mmCIF file of C-alpha atoms in Angstrom:
data_model
loop_
_atom_site.group_PDB
_atom_site.id
_atom_site.type_symbol
_atom_site.label_atom_id
_atom_site.label_comp_id
_atom_site.label_asym_id
_atom_site.label_seq_id
_atom_site.Cartn_x
_atom_site.Cartn_y
_atom_site.Cartn_z
ATOM 1 C CA MET U 84 6.002 32.484 -0.800
ATOM 2 C CA THR U 85 7.903 30.940 -4.102
ATOM 3 C CA GLU U 86 11.537 31.127 -1.975
ATOM 4 C CA ILE U 87 9.969 28.325 0.132
ATOM 5 C CA SER U 88 7.849 26.167 -2.701
ATOM 6 C CA GLU U 89 11.345 26.535 -4.695
ATOM 7 C CA ILE U 90 13.130 24.744 -1.791
ATOM 8 C CA ILE U 91 10.512 22.333 -1.264
ATOM 9 C CA VAL U 92 9.962 21.650 -5.132
ATOM 10 C CA GLY U 93 14.171 21.334 -5.444
ATOM 11 C CA TYR U 94 14.410 19.175 -2.175
ATOM 12 C CA LEU U 95 12.039 16.818 -3.497
ATOM 13 C CA ILE U 96 13.241 16.471 -7.243
ATOM 14 C CA LEU U 97 17.208 15.683 -5.431
ATOM 15 C CA GLN U 98 15.796 12.839 -3.399
ATOM 16 C CA GLY U 99 13.802 11.049 -6.207
ATOM 17 C CA ALA U 100 17.203 11.509 -7.893
ATOM 18 C CA LEU U 101 19.378 10.334 -5.669
ATOM 19 C CA LEU U 102 16.692 7.987 -4.560
ATOM 20 C CA SER U 103 16.731 6.568 -8.262
ATOM 21 C CA LEU U 104 20.523 6.445 -8.071
ATOM 22 C CA ILE U 105 20.702 4.009 -5.170
ATOM 23 C CA ALA U 106 18.425 1.608 -6.068
ATOM 24 C CA ALA U 107 20.845 1.668 -8.930
ATOM 25 C CA ILE U 108 23.509 0.803 -7.221
ATOM 26 C CA GLY U 109 21.639 -1.319 -5.354
ATOM 27 C CA VAL U 110 20.539 -3.485 -8.355
ATOM 28 C CA LEU U 111 24.546 -3.651 -9.082
ATOM 29 C CA ARG U 112 25.706 -4.335 -5.390
ATOM 30 C CA LEU U 113 23.247 -7.071 -4.438
ATOM 31 C CA PRO U 114 24.023 -10.473 -4.602
ATOM 32 C CA ASP U 115 21.093 -12.620 -6.550
ATOM 33 C CA VAL U 116 17.261 -11.633 -7.761
ATOM 34 C CA TYR U 117 15.255 -11.585 -4.756
ATOM 35 C CA THR U 118 17.334 -9.385 -2.453
ATOM 36 C CA ARG U 119 17.890 -7.019 -6.228
ATOM 37 C CA ASN U 120 14.074 -7.043 -6.368
ATOM 38 C CA HIS U 121 13.531 -5.039 -2.678
ATOM 39 C CA ALA U 122 16.195 -2.364 -3.935
ATOM 40 C CA ALA U 123 14.395 -1.649 -7.278
ATOM 41 C CA SER U 124 10.666 -2.020 -6.126
ATOM 42 C CA LYS U 125 11.358 -0.056 -3.031
ATOM 43 C CA SER U 126 13.577 3.032 -3.780
ATOM 44 C CA ALA U 127 12.733 2.848 -7.286
ATOM 45 C CA THR U 128 8.924 3.457 -6.677
ATOM 46 C CA LEU U 129 9.423 6.204 -3.689
ATOM 47 C CA GLY U 130 11.922 8.188 -5.926
ATOM 48 C CA VAL U 131 9.521 8.220 -9.044
ATOM 49 C CA ILE U 132 6.765 8.983 -7.015
ATOM 50 C CA SER U 133 8.616 11.990 -4.903
ATOM 51 C CA VAL U 134 9.937 13.664 -8.733
ATOM 52 C CA LEU U 135 6.411 13.555 -9.632
ATOM 53 C CA VAL U 136 5.463 14.816 -6.812
ATOM 54 C CA GLY U 137 7.848 17.586 -7.212
ATOM 55 C CA LEU U 138 6.799 18.116 -10.580
ATOM 56 C CA PHE U 139 2.866 18.507 -9.433
ATOM 57 C CA ILE U 140 4.236 21.488 -6.940
ATOM 58 C CA TYR U 141 5.632 23.157 -9.285
ATOM 59 C CA PHE U 142 3.169 23.373 -11.755
ATOM 60 C CA LEU U 143 0.827 23.986 -8.594
ATOM 61 C CA LEU U 144 2.433 26.942 -7.283
ATOM 62 C CA VAL U 145 4.505 28.819 -10.794
ATOM 63 C CA ASP U 146 2.026 27.986 -13.222
ATOM 64 C CA ASN U 147 -1.084 27.952 -11.231
ATOM 65 C CA ILE U 148 -1.913 24.682 -12.813
ATOM 66 C CA VAL U 149 -3.839 21.872 -11.308
ATOM 67 C CA ASN U 150 -1.999 18.723 -13.314
ATOM 68 C CA SER U 151 -4.452 15.623 -11.971
ATOM 69 C CA ARG U 152 -2.823 13.689 -14.795
ATOM 70 C CA VAL U 153 0.819 14.137 -12.478
ATOM 71 C CA LEU U 154 -1.486 12.549 -9.195
ATOM 72 C CA LEU U 155 -3.234 9.667 -11.814
ATOM 73 C CA GLY U 156 0.412 9.196 -12.467
ATOM 74 C CA ILE U 157 1.775 8.990 -8.850
ATOM 75 C CA VAL U 158 -1.642 6.229 -7.884
ATOM 76 C CA PHE U 159 -0.822 4.003 -10.699
ATOM 77 C CA VAL U 160 2.723 4.034 -9.813
ATOM 78 C CA PHE U 161 2.349 3.502 -6.205
ATOM 79 C CA LEU U 162 0.037 0.590 -7.328
ATOM 80 C CA THR U 163 1.707 -1.576 -9.884
ATOM 81 C CA ALA U 164 5.427 -1.404 -8.828
ATOM 82 C CA PRO U 165 4.475 -3.807 -5.532
ATOM 83 C CA VAL U 166 2.831 -6.179 -7.801
ATOM 84 C CA ALA U 167 5.421 -6.095 -10.480
ATOM 85 C CA GLY U 168 8.504 -6.941 -7.616
ATOM 86 C CA HIS U 169 6.111 -9.652 -6.516
ATOM 87 C CA LEU U 170 5.642 -11.070 -10.152
ATOM 88 C CA ILE U 171 9.078 -10.689 -11.100
ATOM 89 C CA SER U 172 10.329 -12.362 -8.000
ATOM 90 C CA ARG U 173 7.113 -14.954 -8.297
ATOM 91 C CA ALA U 174 8.286 -15.974 -11.898
ATOM 92 C CA ALA U 175 11.776 -16.109 -10.910
ATOM 93 C CA TYR U 176 11.835 -18.919 -7.956
ATOM 94 C CA ASN U 177 9.417 -20.906 -10.602
ATOM 95 C CA THR U 178 11.888 -21.441 -12.861
ATOM 96 C CA GLY U 179 14.229 -22.083 -10.351
ATOM 97 C CA VAL U 180 16.690 -19.180 -10.201
ATOM 98 C CA PRO U 181 18.742 -20.287 -6.485
ATOM 99 C CA LEU U 182 18.792 -17.690 -3.369
ATOM 100 C CA TRP U 183 22.125 -16.535 -2.444
ATOM 101 C CA LYS U 184 24.485 -19.026 -0.501
ATOM 102 C CA GLY U 185 24.286 -16.538 2.669
ATOM 103 C CA SER U 186 20.639 -17.347 2.815
ATOM 104 C CA LEU U 187 19.041 -18.916 5.928
ATOM 105 C CA GLN U 188 15.880 -20.604 5.435
ATOM 106 C CA ASP U 189 13.094 -21.462 2.488
ATOM 107 C CA ASP U 190 10.426 -22.378 3.775
ATOM 108 C CA LEU U 191 8.365 -22.338 0.175
ATOM 109 C CA LYS U 192 10.861 -25.141 -0.355
ATOM 110 C CA LYS U 193 9.690 -26.938 2.325
ATOM 111 C CA SER U 194 6.336 -27.163 1.979
ATOM 112 C CA ARG U 195 6.348 -27.209 -2.458
ATOM 113 C CA GLN U 196 8.060 -30.349 -1.179
ATOM 114 C CA LYS U 197 5.536 -31.206 0.899
ATOM 115 C CA VAL U 198 2.852 -31.165 -1.288
ATOM 116 C CA LYS U 199 4.642 -33.012 -3.422
ATOM 117 C CA SER U 200 5.107 -36.186 -1.388
ATOM 118 C CA ASN U 201 1.735 -35.888 -0.423
ATOM 119 C CA ASN U 202 0.628 -36.746 -4.020
ATOM 120 C CA MET L 160 -21.313 -0.054 3.109
ATOM 121 C CA ALA L 161 -21.531 0.975 -0.243
ATOM 122 C CA PHE L 162 -25.755 1.068 -0.225
ATOM 123 C CA GLN L 163 -25.202 3.504 2.393
ATOM 124 C CA ILE L 164 -23.031 5.956 -0.044
ATOM 125 C CA LEU L 165 -25.233 5.499 -2.844
ATOM 126 C CA LEU L 166 -27.874 6.774 -0.818
ATOM 127 C CA ASN L 167 -25.938 9.711 0.931
ATOM 128 C CA PHE L 168 -25.480 10.732 -2.767
ATOM 129 C CA PHE L 169 -29.125 10.213 -3.594
ATOM 130 C CA LEU L 170 -30.404 12.470 -0.570
ATOM 131 C CA ALA L 171 -27.725 15.274 -1.851
ATOM 132 C CA PHE L 172 -29.481 15.376 -5.329
ATOM 133 C CA ILE L 173 -33.018 15.155 -3.646
ATOM 134 C CA TRP L 174 -31.977 18.493 -2.002
ATOM 135 C CA MET L 175 -31.063 19.709 -5.015
ATOM 136 C CA PHE L 176 -34.168 19.070 -6.803
ATOM 137 C CA LEU L 177 -35.785 20.750 -3.742
ATOM 138 C CA SER L 178 -34.202 23.876 -3.366
ATOM 139 C CA ASN L 179 -34.085 24.026 -6.978
ATOM 140 C CA ASP L 180 -30.509 24.748 -7.033
ATOM 141 C CA TYR L 181 -27.511 22.654 -9.300
ATOM 142 C CA SER L 182 -24.391 24.047 -7.685
ATOM 143 C CA SER L 183 -21.515 22.429 -6.564
ATOM 144 C CA LEU L 184 -22.087 24.299 -3.323
ATOM 145 C CA ALA L 185 -26.159 22.896 -3.066
ATOM 146 C CA PHE L 186 -24.669 19.524 -3.773
ATOM 147 C CA PHE L 187 -22.301 19.220 -0.797
ATOM 148 C CA LYS L 188 -24.740 20.894 1.346
ATOM 149 C CA GLY L 189 -26.977 18.025 0.489
ATOM 150 C CA PHE L 190 -24.379 15.426 1.191
ATOM 151 C CA PHE L 191 -23.883 17.097 4.333
ATOM 152 C CA PHE L 192 -27.988 17.085 5.459
ATOM 153 C CA GLY L 193 -27.785 13.260 3.770
ATOM 154 C CA GLY L 194 -24.675 12.174 6.260
ATOM 155 C CA LEU L 195 -27.016 13.864 9.071
ATOM 156 C CA ILE L 196 -30.116 11.833 8.256
ATOM 157 C CA ILE L 197 -28.183 8.099 8.071
ATOM 158 C CA PHE L 198 -26.897 8.881 11.199
ATOM 159 C CA THR L 199 -29.885 9.138 13.100
ATOM 160 C CA LEU L 200 -31.304 6.317 10.961
ATOM 161 C CA ARG L 201 -28.663 4.134 11.777
ATOM 162 C CA ARG L 202 -30.258 1.198 13.551
ATOM 163 C CA PHE L 203 -32.220 0.382 10.181
ATOM 164 C CA PHE L 204 -28.762 -0.477 8.325
ATOM 165 C CA GLU L 205 -27.019 -4.005 9.176
ATOM 166 C CA HIS L 206 -23.231 -2.495 8.828
ATOM 167 C CA ARG L 207 -22.446 -0.002 10.205
ATOM 168 C CA LEU L 208 -21.533 3.629 9.489
ATOM 169 C CA TYR L 209 -19.905 4.352 6.449
ATOM 170 C CA PHE L 210 -17.871 7.230 8.217
ATOM 171 C CA TYR L 211 -15.778 4.769 10.203
ATOM 172 C CA ASN L 212 -15.399 2.590 6.920
ATOM 173 C CA VAL L 213 -14.202 6.229 5.600
ATOM 174 C CA ILE L 214 -11.747 6.675 8.698
ATOM 175 C CA ALA L 215 -9.941 3.160 8.438
ATOM 176 C CA LEU L 216 -9.300 3.180 5.108
ATOM 177 C CA PHE L 217 -7.406 7.200 5.433
ATOM 178 C CA LYS L 218 -5.279 5.346 8.034
ATOM 179 C CA LEU L 219 -4.590 2.147 5.887
ATOM 180 C CA ILE L 220 -3.491 4.906 3.225
ATOM 181 C CA PHE L 221 -1.450 6.968 6.160
ATOM 182 C CA ILE L 222 0.323 3.297 7.200
ATOM 183 C CA PHE L 223 1.099 2.521 3.335
ATOM 184 C CA LEU L 224 2.946 5.239 2.893
ATOM 185 C CA SER L 225 4.494 5.496 6.175
ATOM 186 C CA GLU L 226 5.759 2.118 5.729
ATOM 187 C CA LEU L 227 7.131 3.438 2.273
ATOM 188 C CA ILE L 228 9.424 5.324 3.882
ATOM 189 C CA LYS L 229 11.149 3.591 6.517
ATOM 190 C CA SER L 230 11.209 0.911 4.211
ATOM 191 C CA ASN L 231 13.206 3.383 1.742
ATOM 192 C CA ILE L 232 15.160 4.121 4.501
ATOM 193 C CA ALA L 233 15.937 0.341 5.485
ATOM 194 C CA VAL L 234 17.319 -0.850 1.863
ATOM 195 C CA LEU L 235 19.716 2.116 1.412
ATOM 196 C CA LYS L 236 20.773 1.291 4.729
ATOM 197 C CA VAL L 237 21.477 -1.810 3.331
ATOM 198 C CA ILE L 238 22.365 -0.969 -0.032
ATOM 199 C CA LEU L 239 24.876 1.492 1.284
ATOM 200 C CA SER L 240 26.748 -0.238 4.495
ATOM 201 C CA PRO L 241 30.603 -1.307 3.185
ATOM 202 C CA LYS L 242 29.762 -5.197 3.504
ATOM 203 C CA LEU L 243 26.931 -6.829 3.087
ATOM 204 C CA THR L 244 25.739 -8.025 5.967
ATOM 205 C CA MET L 245 22.967 -9.380 5.591
ATOM 206 C CA LYS L 246 20.665 -12.859 5.981
ATOM 207 C CA PRO L 247 18.080 -13.054 3.605
ATOM 208 C CA GLY L 248 15.806 -16.064 3.623
ATOM 209 C CA ILE L 249 12.264 -17.272 2.903
ATOM 210 C CA PHE L 250 9.474 -17.435 5.627
ATOM 211 C CA SER L 251 6.135 -18.244 6.014
ATOM 212 C CA LEU L 252 3.448 -16.109 7.642
ATOM 213 C CA GLU L 253 -0.076 -17.948 8.620
ATOM 214 C CA THR L 254 -2.778 -15.143 7.409
ATOM 215 C CA GLU L 255 -6.524 -15.254 8.608
ATOM 216 C CA LEU L 256 -7.277 -12.923 5.820
ATOM 217 C CA LYS L 257 -10.240 -14.171 3.776
ATOM 218 C CA LYS L 258 -11.528 -12.169 0.513
ATOM 219 C CA ASP L 259 -9.326 -11.509 -2.644
ATOM 220 C CA TRP L 260 -8.559 -8.329 -2.032
ATOM 221 C CA GLU L 261 -8.000 -8.251 1.270
ATOM 222 C CA ILE L 262 -5.417 -10.670 0.576
ATOM 223 C CA ALA L 263 -4.051 -8.286 -2.590
ATOM 224 C CA ILE L 264 -3.645 -5.299 -0.474
ATOM 225 C CA LEU L 265 -2.101 -7.059 2.543
ATOM 226 C CA ALA L 266 0.395 -8.479 0.185
ATOM 227 C CA ASN L 267 0.969 -5.072 -1.123
ATOM 228 C CA LEU L 268 1.549 -3.799 2.321
ATOM 229 C CA ILE L 269 4.046 -6.327 2.976
ATOM 230 C CA THR L 270 6.099 -5.954 0.056
ATOM 231 C CA LEU L 271 6.392 -2.183 1.365
ATOM 232 C CA THR L 272 7.173 -2.703 4.611
ATOM 233 C CA PRO L 273 11.089 -2.711 5.776
ATOM 234 C CA GLY L 274 13.261 -5.536 3.802
ATOM 235 C CA THR L 275 10.222 -7.733 3.002
ATOM 236 C CA LEU L 276 8.480 -9.138 -0.225
ATOM 237 C CA VAL L 277 6.118 -11.265 -0.461
ATOM 238 C CA ILE L 278 7.097 -14.184 -3.251
ATOM 239 C CA GLU L 279 4.317 -16.729 -3.531
ATOM 240 C CA VAL L 280 0.968 -17.001 -2.008
ATOM 241 C CA SER L 281 -0.545 -20.573 -1.572
ATOM 242 C CA GLU L 282 -3.407 -21.952 -3.259
ATOM 243 C CA ASP L 283 -5.407 -22.261 -0.594
ATOM 244 C CA ASN L 284 -4.993 -18.771 0.472
ATOM 245 C CA LYS L 285 -4.106 -19.264 4.320
ATOM 246 C CA THR L 286 0.069 -18.955 3.852
ATOM 247 C CA LEU L 287 2.023 -16.272 2.734
ATOM 248 C CA PHE L 288 5.471 -16.989 1.611
ATOM 249 C CA ILE L 289 7.847 -13.489 1.640
ATOM 250 C CA HIS L 290 11.580 -13.041 1.053
ATOM 251 C CA ALA L 291 12.791 -11.067 3.799
ATOM 252 C CA MET L 292 16.337 -9.383 3.157
ATOM 253 C CA ASP L 293 17.419 -9.772 7.184
ATOM 254 C CA ILE L 294 15.577 -13.245 8.902
ATOM 255 C CA GLY L 295 17.097 -13.191 11.941
ATOM 256 C CA ASP L 296 16.392 -10.243 14.277
ATOM 257 C CA VAL L 297 13.564 -8.644 11.887
ATOM 258 C CA GLU L 298 10.989 -11.761 11.939
ATOM 259 C CA GLN L 299 9.394 -11.443 15.045
ATOM 260 C CA ALA L 300 9.346 -7.841 14.915
ATOM 261 C CA LYS L 301 7.897 -8.512 10.965
ATOM 262 C CA LEU L 302 5.089 -10.517 12.942
ATOM 263 C CA ASP L 303 3.850 -7.575 14.710
ATOM 264 C CA ILE L 304 3.806 -5.340 12.014
ATOM 265 C CA LYS L 305 2.021 -8.234 10.230
ATOM 266 C CA ASN L 306 -0.787 -8.119 13.106
ATOM 267 C CA THR L 307 -1.325 -4.353 12.738
ATOM 268 C CA PHE L 308 -1.646 -4.824 9.327
ATOM 269 C CA GLU L 309 -3.924 -7.327 9.410
ATOM 270 C CA LYS L 310 -6.248 -5.710 11.743
ATOM 271 C CA ALA L 311 -6.429 -2.332 10.259
ATOM 272 C CA ILE L 312 -7.538 -4.355 6.788
ATOM 273 C CA LYS L 313 -10.165 -6.073 8.853
ATOM 274 C CA GLU L 314 -11.254 -2.534 9.922
ATOM 275 C CA VAL L 315 -11.744 -0.986 6.616
ATOM 276 C CA SER L 316 -13.216 -4.599 5.787
ATOM 277 C CA ARG L 317 -15.835 -5.063 8.702
#
């Protein structure tokens, strides 16, 4: 029982750390704000969540403590991380940060121009 | 729907008072029998039974989690590939959802799907502008996924 739980906890925490590392690499490597935001908002979310789940299972099985704050932390991260990603990229777009040169299409620009020409 | 849940709690408390037993077991018994009563009286309610909404909510949470894992794998592939071959872009998506919270959940779901990120919701709440990591091959598939999301959200709010 403890052997299996140790393996599960170790796997979860290792996976979370690896995902966070890869998110950091992605932030360094990708070309513009929007693609970096993809890496930061997704990989970091699942990374933090799996570290917290590992922590929760560890305290549950080893010390027999149900730590409800960890569960609440998981829910909060899960709900707020995508909103943060959305707000950062929206702020970047509104301040005129250009898309990467390899970008193919930009419907938002078109619709903004349409609104402007109508006024 | 909230009315039915409240009624079920109310019936559970009445069960506790009737049996003069204030333990959590008595509460669950009362909740179960109250659920049966609500089920037998279902034709008097305007909305459908709330059990369906609860099941739909669990389905939505399951979709949320599975999409989170899929999107992580997709982003990993892009980051760890030796050359940056992705073709990003912004595309627009019409949505049929009306209420604010439905659109917020849809935007959250889209942000957590493989390779998409919501940038703006238009003024009239009808169009979502989405930044996609790989716009060429994914856009059609994206639309299909979004139809399943919209359907799941509608199922919850019906």
